[in-house]
PDB file of N, CA, C and O in Angstrom:
ATOM      1  N   ALA M1112      -2.708  10.906  -2.640  1.00  0.00           N
ATOM      2  CA  ALA M1112      -2.830  10.432  -4.213  1.00  0.00           C
ATOM      3  C   ALA M1112      -1.967   9.712  -5.048  1.00  0.00           C
ATOM      4  O   ALA M1112      -0.794  10.273  -4.566  1.00  0.00           O
ATOM      5  N   GLY M1113      -1.966   8.897  -6.038  1.00  0.00           N
ATOM      6  CA  GLY M1113      -1.028   8.478  -6.571  1.00  0.00           C
ATOM      7  C   GLY M1113      -0.301   7.300  -6.243  1.00  0.00           C
ATOM      8  O   GLY M1113       0.982   6.930  -6.809  1.00  0.00           O
ATOM      9  N   VAL M1114      -0.506   6.735  -5.108  1.00  0.00           N
ATOM     10  CA  VAL M1114       0.018   5.527  -4.263  1.00  0.00           C
ATOM     11  C   VAL M1114      -0.167   4.344  -5.104  1.00  0.00           C
ATOM     12  O   VAL M1114      -1.597   3.997  -5.121  1.00  0.00           O
ATOM     13  N   ARG M1115       0.438   3.571  -5.306  1.00  0.00           N
ATOM     14  CA  ARG M1115       0.380   2.134  -5.917  1.00  0.00           C
ATOM     15  C   ARG M1115       0.100   1.279  -4.601  1.00  0.00           C
ATOM     16  O   ARG M1115       1.024   1.094  -3.914  1.00  0.00           O
ATOM     17  N   VAL M1116      -1.200   0.630  -4.611  1.00  0.00           N
ATOM     18  CA  VAL M1116      -1.534  -0.201  -3.803  1.00  0.00           C
ATOM     19  C   VAL M1116      -1.447  -1.859  -4.294  1.00  0.00           C
ATOM     20  O   VAL M1116      -2.314  -2.043  -5.124  1.00  0.00           O
ATOM     21  N   SER M1117      -0.930  -2.732  -3.908  1.00  0.00           N
ATOM     22  CA  SER M1117      -0.919  -3.815  -4.309  1.00  0.00           C
ATOM     23  C   SER M1117      -0.885  -5.058  -3.222  1.00  0.00           C
ATOM     24  O   SER M1117      -0.297  -4.981  -2.568  1.00  0.00           O
ATOM     25  N   ILE M1118      -1.188  -6.124  -4.008  1.00  0.00           N
ATOM     26  CA  ILE M1118      -0.850  -7.649  -3.767  1.00  0.00           C
ATOM     27  C   ILE M1118      -0.380  -8.496  -4.618  1.00  0.00           C
ATOM     28  O   ILE M1118      -0.617  -7.809  -6.035  1.00  0.00           O
ATOM     29  N   PRO M1119       0.167  -9.800  -4.463  1.00  0.00           N
ATOM     30  CA  PRO M1119       0.520 -10.056  -5.437  1.00  0.00           C
ATOM     31  C   PRO M1119      -0.273 -10.377  -6.689  1.00  0.00           C
ATOM     32  O   PRO M1119      -1.529 -11.075  -6.732  1.00  0.00           O
ATOM     33  N   GLY M1120       0.182 -10.060  -7.901  1.00  0.00           N
ATOM     34  CA  GLY M1120      -0.873 -10.153  -9.119  1.00  0.00           C
ATOM     35  C   GLY M1120      -1.872  -9.238  -9.475  1.00  0.00           C
ATOM     36  O   GLY M1120      -3.032  -9.254 -10.186  1.00  0.00           O
ATOM     37  N   LEU M1121      -1.941  -8.079  -8.540  1.00  0.00           N
ATOM     38  CA  LEU M1121      -2.910  -7.219  -8.623  1.00  0.00           C
ATOM     39  C   LEU M1121      -2.626  -5.698  -7.892  1.00  0.00           C
ATOM     40  O   LEU M1121      -2.016  -5.622  -6.681  1.00  0.00           O
ATOM     41  N   SER M1122      -2.885  -4.718  -8.628  1.00  0.00           N
ATOM     42  CA  SER M1122      -2.451  -3.554  -8.119  1.00  0.00           C
ATOM     43  C   SER M1122      -3.633  -2.285  -8.712  1.00  0.00           C
ATOM     44  O   SER M1122      -3.876  -2.504  -9.504  1.00  0.00           O
ATOM     45  N   VAL M1123      -3.400  -1.365  -7.828  1.00  0.00           N
ATOM     46  CA  VAL M1123      -4.076  -0.135  -8.269  1.00  0.00           C
ATOM     47  C   VAL M1123      -3.459   0.964  -7.975  1.00  0.00           C
ATOM     48  O   VAL M1123      -2.729   1.090  -7.005  1.00  0.00           O
ATOM     49  N   VAL M1124      -4.064   2.476  -8.276  1.00  0.00           N
ATOM     50  CA  VAL M1124      -3.606   3.369  -8.077  1.00  0.00           C
ATOM     51  C   VAL M1124      -4.482   4.492  -7.142  1.00  0.00           C
ATOM     52  O   VAL M1124      -5.498   4.245  -7.838  1.00  0.00           O
ATOM     53  N   SER M1125      -4.042   5.134  -6.242  1.00  0.00           N
ATOM     54  CA  SER M1125      -5.211   5.642  -5.178  1.00  0.00           C
ATOM     55  C   SER M1125      -5.482   6.956  -5.847  1.00  0.00           C
ATOM     56  O   SER M1125      -4.732   7.274  -6.767  1.00  0.00           O
ATOM     57  N   GLY M1126      -6.751   7.356  -5.703  1.00  0.00           N
ATOM     58  CA  GLY M1126      -7.090   8.704  -6.426  1.00  0.00           C
ATOM     59  C   GLY M1126      -7.110   9.952  -5.731  1.00  0.00           C
ATOM     60  O   GLY M1126      -6.040   9.896  -5.147  1.00  0.00           O
ATOM     61  N   PRO M1127      -7.321  10.938  -6.047  1.00  0.00           N
ATOM     62  CA  PRO M1127      -7.177  12.216  -5.795  1.00  0.00           C
ATOM     63  C   PRO M1127      -7.291  12.488  -4.255  1.00  0.00           C
ATOM     64  O   PRO M1127      -6.508  13.209  -3.569  1.00  0.00           O
ATOM     65  N   ASP M1128      -8.211  11.567  -3.823  1.00  0.00           N
ATOM     66  CA  ASP M1128      -8.548  11.835  -2.386  1.00  0.00           C
ATOM     67  C   ASP M1128      -7.909  10.508  -1.508  1.00  0.00           C
ATOM     68  O   ASP M1128      -8.161  10.387  -0.111  1.00  0.00           O
ATOM     69  N   GLY M1129      -6.976   9.928  -2.346  1.00  0.00           N
ATOM     70  CA  GLY M1129      -6.291   8.778  -1.498  1.00  0.00           C
ATOM     71  C   GLY M1129      -6.842   7.366  -1.425  1.00  0.00           C
ATOM     72  O   GLY M1129      -6.480   6.377  -0.948  1.00  0.00           O
ATOM     73  N   ARG M1130      -8.283   7.359  -1.835  1.00  0.00           N
ATOM     74  CA  ARG M1130      -8.645   6.223  -1.748  1.00  0.00           C
ATOM     75  C   ARG M1130      -8.390   5.124  -2.853  1.00  0.00           C
ATOM     76  O   ARG M1130      -8.464   5.508  -4.059  1.00  0.00           O
ATOM     77  N   TYR M1131      -8.824   4.102  -2.484  1.00  0.00           N
ATOM     78  CA  TYR M1131      -8.591   2.928  -3.739  1.00  0.00           C
ATOM     79  C   TYR M1131      -9.383   1.734  -3.275  1.00  0.00           C
ATOM     80  O   TYR M1131      -9.632   1.692  -1.989  1.00  0.00           O
ATOM     81  N   GLN M1132      -9.689   0.928  -4.635  1.00  0.00           N
ATOM     82  CA  GLN M1132     -10.323  -0.322  -4.317  1.00  0.00           C
ATOM     83  C   GLN M1132      -9.581  -1.299  -4.820  1.00  0.00           C
ATOM     84  O   GLN M1132      -9.529  -1.217  -6.032  1.00  0.00           O
ATOM     85  N   LEU M1133      -9.449  -2.580  -4.265  1.00  0.00           N
ATOM     86  CA  LEU M1133      -8.995  -3.849  -5.194  1.00  0.00           C
ATOM     87  C   LEU M1133     -10.577  -4.663  -5.239  1.00  0.00           C
ATOM     88  O   LEU M1133     -10.895  -5.157  -4.224  1.00  0.00           O
ATOM     89  N   ASN M1134     -10.682  -4.815  -6.453  1.00  0.00           N
ATOM     90  CA  ASN M1134     -12.085  -5.993  -6.743  1.00  0.00           C
ATOM     91  C   ASN M1134     -11.255  -7.536  -6.991  1.00  0.00           C
ATOM     92  O   ASN M1134     -10.275  -7.627  -7.571  1.00  0.00           O
ATOM     93  N   GLN M1135     -12.267  -8.233  -6.782  1.00  0.00           N
ATOM     94  CA  GLN M1135     -11.995  -9.712  -7.232  1.00  0.00           C
ATOM     95  C   GLN M1135     -11.054 -10.227  -6.181  1.00  0.00           C
ATOM     96  O   GLN M1135     -10.311 -11.041  -7.069  1.00  0.00           O
ATOM     97  N   VAL M1136     -10.536 -10.002  -5.283  1.00  0.00           N
ATOM     98  CA  VAL M1136      -9.657 -10.327  -4.492  1.00  0.00           C
ATOM     99  C   VAL M1136      -9.856 -11.780  -4.027  1.00  0.00           C
ATOM    100  O   VAL M1136     -10.868 -11.731  -3.158  1.00  0.00           O
ATOM    101  N   PRO M1137      -9.057 -12.951  -4.142  1.00  0.00           N
ATOM    102  CA  PRO M1137      -9.523 -14.226  -3.529  1.00  0.00           C
ATOM    103  C   PRO M1137      -9.453 -13.953  -1.661  1.00  0.00           C
ATOM    104  O   PRO M1137      -8.219 -13.143  -1.140  1.00  0.00           O
ATOM    105  N   PRO M1138     -10.267 -14.825  -0.984  1.00  0.00           N
ATOM    106  CA  PRO M1138     -10.047 -14.724   0.288  1.00  0.00           C
ATOM    107  C   PRO M1138      -8.900 -15.452   0.809  1.00  0.00           C
ATOM    108  O   PRO M1138      -8.276 -16.329   0.008  1.00  0.00           O
ATOM    109  N   GLY M1139      -8.230 -15.298   1.963  1.00  0.00           N
ATOM    110  CA  GLY M1139      -7.336 -15.451   2.591  1.00  0.00           C
ATOM    111  C   GLY M1139      -6.507 -14.915   3.087  1.00  0.00           C
ATOM    112  O   GLY M1139      -6.554 -13.331   3.093  1.00  0.00           O
ATOM    113  N   LEU M1140      -5.077 -15.122   3.535  1.00  0.00           N
ATOM    114  CA  LEU M1140      -4.322 -14.352   4.097  1.00  0.00           C
ATOM    115  C   LEU M1140      -3.371 -13.454   2.725  1.00  0.00           C
ATOM    116  O   LEU M1140      -2.926 -14.020   1.962  1.00  0.00           O
ATOM    117  N   LEU M1141      -3.234 -12.104   3.382  1.00  0.00           N
ATOM    118  CA  LEU M1141      -2.840 -11.468   2.182  1.00  0.00           C
ATOM    119  C   LEU M1141      -1.591 -10.497   2.677  1.00  0.00           C
ATOM    120  O   LEU M1141      -1.848 -10.194   3.588  1.00  0.00           O
ATOM    121  N   THR M1142      -1.016 -10.055   1.663  1.00  0.00           N
ATOM    122  CA  THR M1142       0.403  -9.069   1.911  1.00  0.00           C
ATOM    123  C   THR M1142      -0.078  -7.635   1.052  1.00  0.00           C
ATOM    124  O   THR M1142       0.152  -8.271  -0.326  1.00  0.00           O
ATOM    125  N   MET M1143      -0.309  -6.888   1.638  1.00  0.00           N
ATOM    126  CA  MET M1143      -0.565  -5.528   0.791  1.00  0.00           C
ATOM    127  C   MET M1143       0.791  -4.861   0.955  1.00  0.00           C
ATOM    128  O   MET M1143       1.139  -4.375   1.856  1.00  0.00           O
ATOM    129  N   THR M1144       0.922  -3.966  -0.158  1.00  0.00           N
ATOM    130  CA  THR M1144       2.224  -2.851  -0.064  1.00  0.00           C
ATOM    131  C   THR M1144       1.610  -1.688  -0.857  1.00  0.00           C
ATOM    132  O   THR M1144       0.927  -1.523  -1.772  1.00  0.00           O
ATOM    133  N   ALA M1145       2.229  -0.371  -0.172  1.00  0.00           N
ATOM    134  CA  ALA M1145       1.641   0.927  -0.806  1.00  0.00           C
ATOM    135  C   ALA M1145       3.212   1.409  -1.179  1.00  0.00           C
ATOM    136  O   ALA M1145       4.011   1.389  -0.518  1.00  0.00           O
ATOM    137  N   GLU M1146       3.135   2.049  -1.952  1.00  0.00           N
ATOM    138  CA  GLU M1146       4.515   2.660  -2.807  1.00  0.00           C
ATOM    139  C   GLU M1146       4.129   3.921  -3.346  1.00  0.00           C
ATOM    140  O   GLU M1146       3.172   4.206  -4.181  1.00  0.00           O
ATOM    141  N   LEU M1147       4.966   4.653  -3.288  1.00  0.00           N
ATOM    142  CA  LEU M1147       4.915   6.234  -3.882  1.00  0.00           C
ATOM    143  C   LEU M1147       6.481   6.642  -4.246  1.00  0.00           C
ATOM    144  O   LEU M1147       7.268   6.662  -3.204  1.00  0.00           O
ATOM    145  N   SER M1148       6.750   7.116  -5.265  1.00  0.00           N
ATOM    146  CA  SER M1148       8.129   7.676  -5.469  1.00  0.00           C
ATOM    147  C   SER M1148       8.483   8.525  -4.388  1.00  0.00           C
ATOM    148  O   SER M1148       7.547   9.214  -4.502  1.00  0.00           O
ATOM    149  N   GLY M1149       9.743   8.675  -3.750  1.00  0.00           N
ATOM    150  CA  GLY M1149      10.216   9.624  -2.923  1.00  0.00           C
ATOM    151  C   GLY M1149       9.808   9.283  -1.731  1.00  0.00           C
ATOM    152  O   GLY M1149      10.008  10.105  -0.494  1.00  0.00           O
ATOM    153  N   TYR M1150       8.927   8.168  -1.265  1.00  0.00           N
ATOM    154  CA  TYR M1150       8.530   7.569   0.225  1.00  0.00           C
ATOM    155  C   TYR M1150       8.943   6.348   0.215  1.00  0.00           C
ATOM    156  O   TYR M1150       9.077   5.306  -0.766  1.00  0.00           O
ATOM    157  N   LEU M1151       9.307   6.055   1.459  1.00  0.00           N
ATOM    158  CA  LEU M1151       9.312   4.516   1.912  1.00  0.00           C
ATOM    159  C   LEU M1151       8.294   3.735   1.665  1.00  0.00           C
ATOM    160  O   LEU M1151       6.904   3.933   1.893  1.00  0.00           O
ATOM    161  N   SER M1152       8.460   2.587   1.267  1.00  0.00           N
ATOM    162  CA  SER M1152       7.195   1.665   0.909  1.00  0.00           C
ATOM    163  C   SER M1152       6.822   0.976   2.191  1.00  0.00           C
ATOM    164  O   SER M1152       7.786   0.818   3.157  1.00  0.00           O
ATOM    165  N   VAL M1153       5.422   0.665   2.225  1.00  0.00           N
ATOM    166  CA  VAL M1153       4.863  -0.091   3.534  1.00  0.00           C
ATOM    167  C   VAL M1153       4.177  -1.238   3.034  1.00  0.00           C
ATOM    168  O   VAL M1153       3.477  -1.326   2.233  1.00  0.00           O
ATOM    169  N   SER M1154       4.330  -2.422   4.227  1.00  0.00           N
ATOM    170  CA  SER M1154       3.883  -3.564   3.832  1.00  0.00           C
ATOM    171  C   SER M1154       2.906  -3.988   5.049  1.00  0.00           C
ATOM    172  O   SER M1154       3.465  -3.537   6.259  1.00  0.00           O
ATOM    173  N   GLY M1155       1.667  -4.908   4.853  1.00  0.00           N
ATOM    174  CA  GLY M1155       1.081  -5.090   5.877  1.00  0.00           C
ATOM    175  C   GLY M1155       0.422  -6.633   5.688  1.00  0.00           C
ATOM    176  O   GLY M1155      -0.023  -6.776   4.565  1.00  0.00           O
ATOM    177  N   ASN M1156      -0.064  -7.431   6.624  1.00  0.00           N
ATOM    178  CA  ASN M1156      -0.780  -8.390   6.604  1.00  0.00           C
ATOM    179  C   ASN M1156      -2.100  -8.649   7.075  1.00  0.00           C
ATOM    180  O   ASN M1156      -2.358  -7.850   7.996  1.00  0.00           O
ATOM    181  N   GLY M1157      -2.786  -9.328   6.294  1.00  0.00           N
ATOM    182  CA  GLY M1157      -4.306  -9.577   6.803  1.00  0.00           C
ATOM    183  C   GLY M1157      -4.863 -10.785   6.100  1.00  0.00           C
ATOM    184  O   GLY M1157      -4.394 -11.495   5.381  1.00  0.00           O
ATOM    185  N   VAL M1158      -6.142 -10.860   6.968  1.00  0.00           N
ATOM    186  CA  VAL M1158      -6.992 -12.182   6.284  1.00  0.00           C
ATOM    187  C   VAL M1158      -8.237 -11.244   5.769  1.00  0.00           C
ATOM    188  O   VAL M1158      -9.018 -11.060   6.440  1.00  0.00           O
ATOM    189  N   LEU M1159      -8.477 -11.867   4.726  1.00  0.00           N
ATOM    190  CA  LEU M1159      -9.689 -11.423   4.165  1.00  0.00           C
ATOM    191  C   LEU M1159     -10.565 -12.443   4.020  1.00  0.00           C
ATOM    192  O   LEU M1159     -10.621 -13.697   3.295  1.00  0.00           O
ATOM    193  N   MET M1160     -11.849 -12.226   4.570  1.00  0.00           N
ATOM    194  CA  MET M1160     -12.914 -13.327   4.768  1.00  0.00           C
ATOM    195  C   MET M1160     -13.644 -13.073   3.304  1.00  0.00           C
ATOM    196  O   MET M1160     -13.814 -12.366   2.676  1.00  0.00           O
ATOM    197  N   ALA M1161     -13.987 -14.445   3.055  1.00  0.00           N
ATOM    198  CA  ALA M1161     -15.192 -14.417   1.661  1.00  0.00           C
ATOM    199  C   ALA M1161     -16.047 -13.607   1.862  1.00  0.00           C
ATOM    200  O   ALA M1161     -16.896 -13.453   2.733  1.00  0.00           O
ATOM    201  N   GLY M1162     -16.282 -12.498   0.786  1.00  0.00           N
ATOM    202  CA  GLY M1162     -17.504 -11.593   0.964  1.00  0.00           C
ATOM    203  C   GLY M1162     -17.134 -10.449   1.670  1.00  0.00           C
ATOM    204  O   GLY M1162     -17.935  -9.640   1.830  1.00  0.00           O
ATOM    205  N   GLY M1163     -15.827 -10.354   2.478  1.00  0.00           N
ATOM    206  CA  GLY M1163     -15.731  -9.226   3.455  1.00  0.00           C
ATOM    207  C   GLY M1163     -14.647  -8.144   2.715  1.00  0.00           C
ATOM    208  O   GLY M1163     -14.478  -8.087   1.573  1.00  0.00           O
ATOM    209  N   ASN M1164     -14.377  -7.220   3.895  1.00  0.00           N
ATOM    210  CA  ASN M1164     -13.554  -6.115   3.123  1.00  0.00           C
ATOM    211  C   ASN M1164     -12.308  -6.282   4.265  1.00  0.00           C
ATOM    212  O   ASN M1164     -12.387  -6.631   5.358  1.00  0.00           O
ATOM    213  N   LEU M1165     -11.273  -5.641   3.718  1.00  0.00           N
ATOM    214  CA  LEU M1165      -9.905  -5.583   4.276  1.00  0.00           C
ATOM    215  C   LEU M1165      -9.526  -4.075   4.153  1.00  0.00           C
ATOM    216  O   LEU M1165      -9.349  -3.684   3.295  1.00  0.00           O
ATOM    217  N   ILE M1166      -9.193  -3.579   5.657  1.00  0.00           N
ATOM    218  CA  ILE M1166      -8.754  -2.298   5.533  1.00  0.00           C
ATOM    219  C   ILE M1166      -7.387  -2.050   5.541  1.00  0.00           C
ATOM    220  O   ILE M1166      -6.649  -2.521   6.530  1.00  0.00           O
ATOM    221  N   PHE M1167      -6.719  -1.332   4.492  1.00  0.00           N
ATOM    222  CA  PHE M1167      -5.267  -1.249   4.416  1.00  0.00           C
ATOM    223  C   PHE M1167      -4.972   0.234   4.495  1.00  0.00           C
ATOM    224  O   PHE M1167      -5.338   0.869   3.360  1.00  0.00           O
ATOM    225  N   SER M1168      -4.729   1.065   5.643  1.00  0.00           N
ATOM    226  CA  SER M1168      -4.726   2.540   5.623  1.00  0.00           C
ATOM    227  C   SER M1168      -3.323   3.032   6.042  1.00  0.00           C
ATOM    228  O   SER M1168      -2.959   3.458   7.150  1.00  0.00           O
ATOM    229  N   PRO M1169      -2.241   2.811   5.150  1.00  0.00           N
ATOM    230  CA  PRO M1169      -0.863   3.181   5.894  1.00  0.00           C
ATOM    231  C   PRO M1169      -0.394   4.446   5.805  1.00  0.00           C
ATOM    232  O   PRO M1169      -0.890   5.196   5.229  1.00  0.00           O
ATOM    233  N   LEU M1170       0.681   4.727   6.767  1.00  0.00           N
ATOM    234  CA  LEU M1170       1.072   6.074   6.615  1.00  0.00           C
ATOM    235  C   LEU M1170       2.609   5.865   5.905  1.00  0.00           C
ATOM    236  O   LEU M1170       3.162   5.294   6.469  1.00  0.00           O
ATOM    237  N   LEU M1171       2.572   6.906   4.943  1.00  0.00           N
ATOM    238  CA  LEU M1171       3.894   6.827   4.240  1.00  0.00           C
ATOM    239  C   LEU M1171       4.901   7.777   4.655  1.00  0.00           C
ATOM    240  O   LEU M1171       4.537   9.129   4.760  1.00  0.00           O
ATOM    241  N   TYR M1172       6.167   7.842   5.022  1.00  0.00           N
ATOM    242  CA  TYR M1172       7.389   8.613   5.287  1.00  0.00           C
ATOM    243  C   TYR M1172       8.073   9.032   3.921  1.00  0.00           C
ATOM    244  O   TYR M1172       8.365   7.939   3.342  1.00  0.00           O
ATOM    245  N   PRO M1173       8.279   9.956   4.079  1.00  0.00           N
ATOM    246  CA  PRO M1173       9.233  10.622   2.765  1.00  0.00           C
ATOM    247  C   PRO M1173      10.538   9.715   2.963  1.00  0.00           C
ATOM    248  O   PRO M1173      11.005   9.722   4.160  1.00  0.00           O
ATOM    249  N   HIS M1174      11.245   9.607   1.717  1.00  0.00           N
ATOM    250  CA  HIS M1174      12.439   8.904   1.815  1.00  0.00           C
ATOM    251  C   HIS M1174      13.537   9.817   1.838  1.00  0.00           C
ATOM    252  O   HIS M1174      13.616  10.535   1.098  1.00  0.00           O
ATOM    253  N   THR M1175      14.339   9.717   3.181  1.00  0.00           N
ATOM    254  CA  THR M1175      15.509  11.013   2.985  1.00  0.00           C
ATOM    255  C   THR M1175      16.893   9.913   2.937  1.00  0.00           C
ATOM    256  O   THR M1175      17.031   9.387   3.727  1.00  0.00           O
ATOM    257  N   PRO M1176      17.596  10.047   1.863  1.00  0.00           N
ATOM    258  CA  PRO M1176      18.760   9.278   1.486  1.00  0.00           C
ATOM    259  C   PRO M1176      19.820   9.753   2.752  1.00  0.00           C
ATOM    260  O   PRO M1176      19.897  11.122   3.153  1.00  0.00           O
ATOM    261  N   ARG M1177      20.729   8.818   3.147  1.00  0.00           N
ATOM    262  CA  ARG M1177      21.466   9.354   4.377  1.00  0.00           C
ATOM    263  C   ARG M1177      22.785   9.509   3.510  1.00  0.00           C
ATOM    264  O   ARG M1177      23.253   8.749   2.386  1.00  0.00           O
ATOM    265  N   ARG M1178      23.473  10.441   4.154  1.00  0.00           N
ATOM    266  CA  ARG M1178      24.806  10.851   3.417  1.00  0.00           C
ATOM    267  C   ARG M1178      26.058  10.268   3.809  1.00  0.00           C
ATOM    268  O   ARG M1178      26.136   9.756   4.961  1.00  0.00           O
ATOM    269  N   ALA M1179      26.908  10.014   2.780  1.00  0.00           N
ATOM    270  CA  ALA M1179      27.987   8.966   3.261  1.00  0.00           C
ATOM    271  C   ALA M1179      29.169  10.068   3.833  1.00  0.00           C
ATOM    272  O   ALA M1179      29.438  10.742   3.170  1.00  0.00           O
ATOM    273  N   TYR M1180      29.702   9.534   4.678  1.00  0.00           N
ATOM    274  CA  TYR M1180      30.827  10.563   5.342  1.00  0.00           C
ATOM    275  C   TYR M1180      32.330  10.051   5.310  1.00  0.00           C
ATOM    276  O   TYR M1180      32.236   8.809   5.033  1.00  0.00           O
TER     277      TYR M1180
END
């Protein structure tokens, strides 16, 4: 929940169940990114066909800063 999912020029925030939907996305090659504070961001590429769906269901890992020694 609360994950920002975006493509260039368009973004949404996932709902309480983690689901999201981007509407009126033009067909073609897309790079999608998922971001949530405290987690590493994830990006993926896919091709959206006209009238089709593109599934992007990333797994986010917590960001753990490394200590300087």
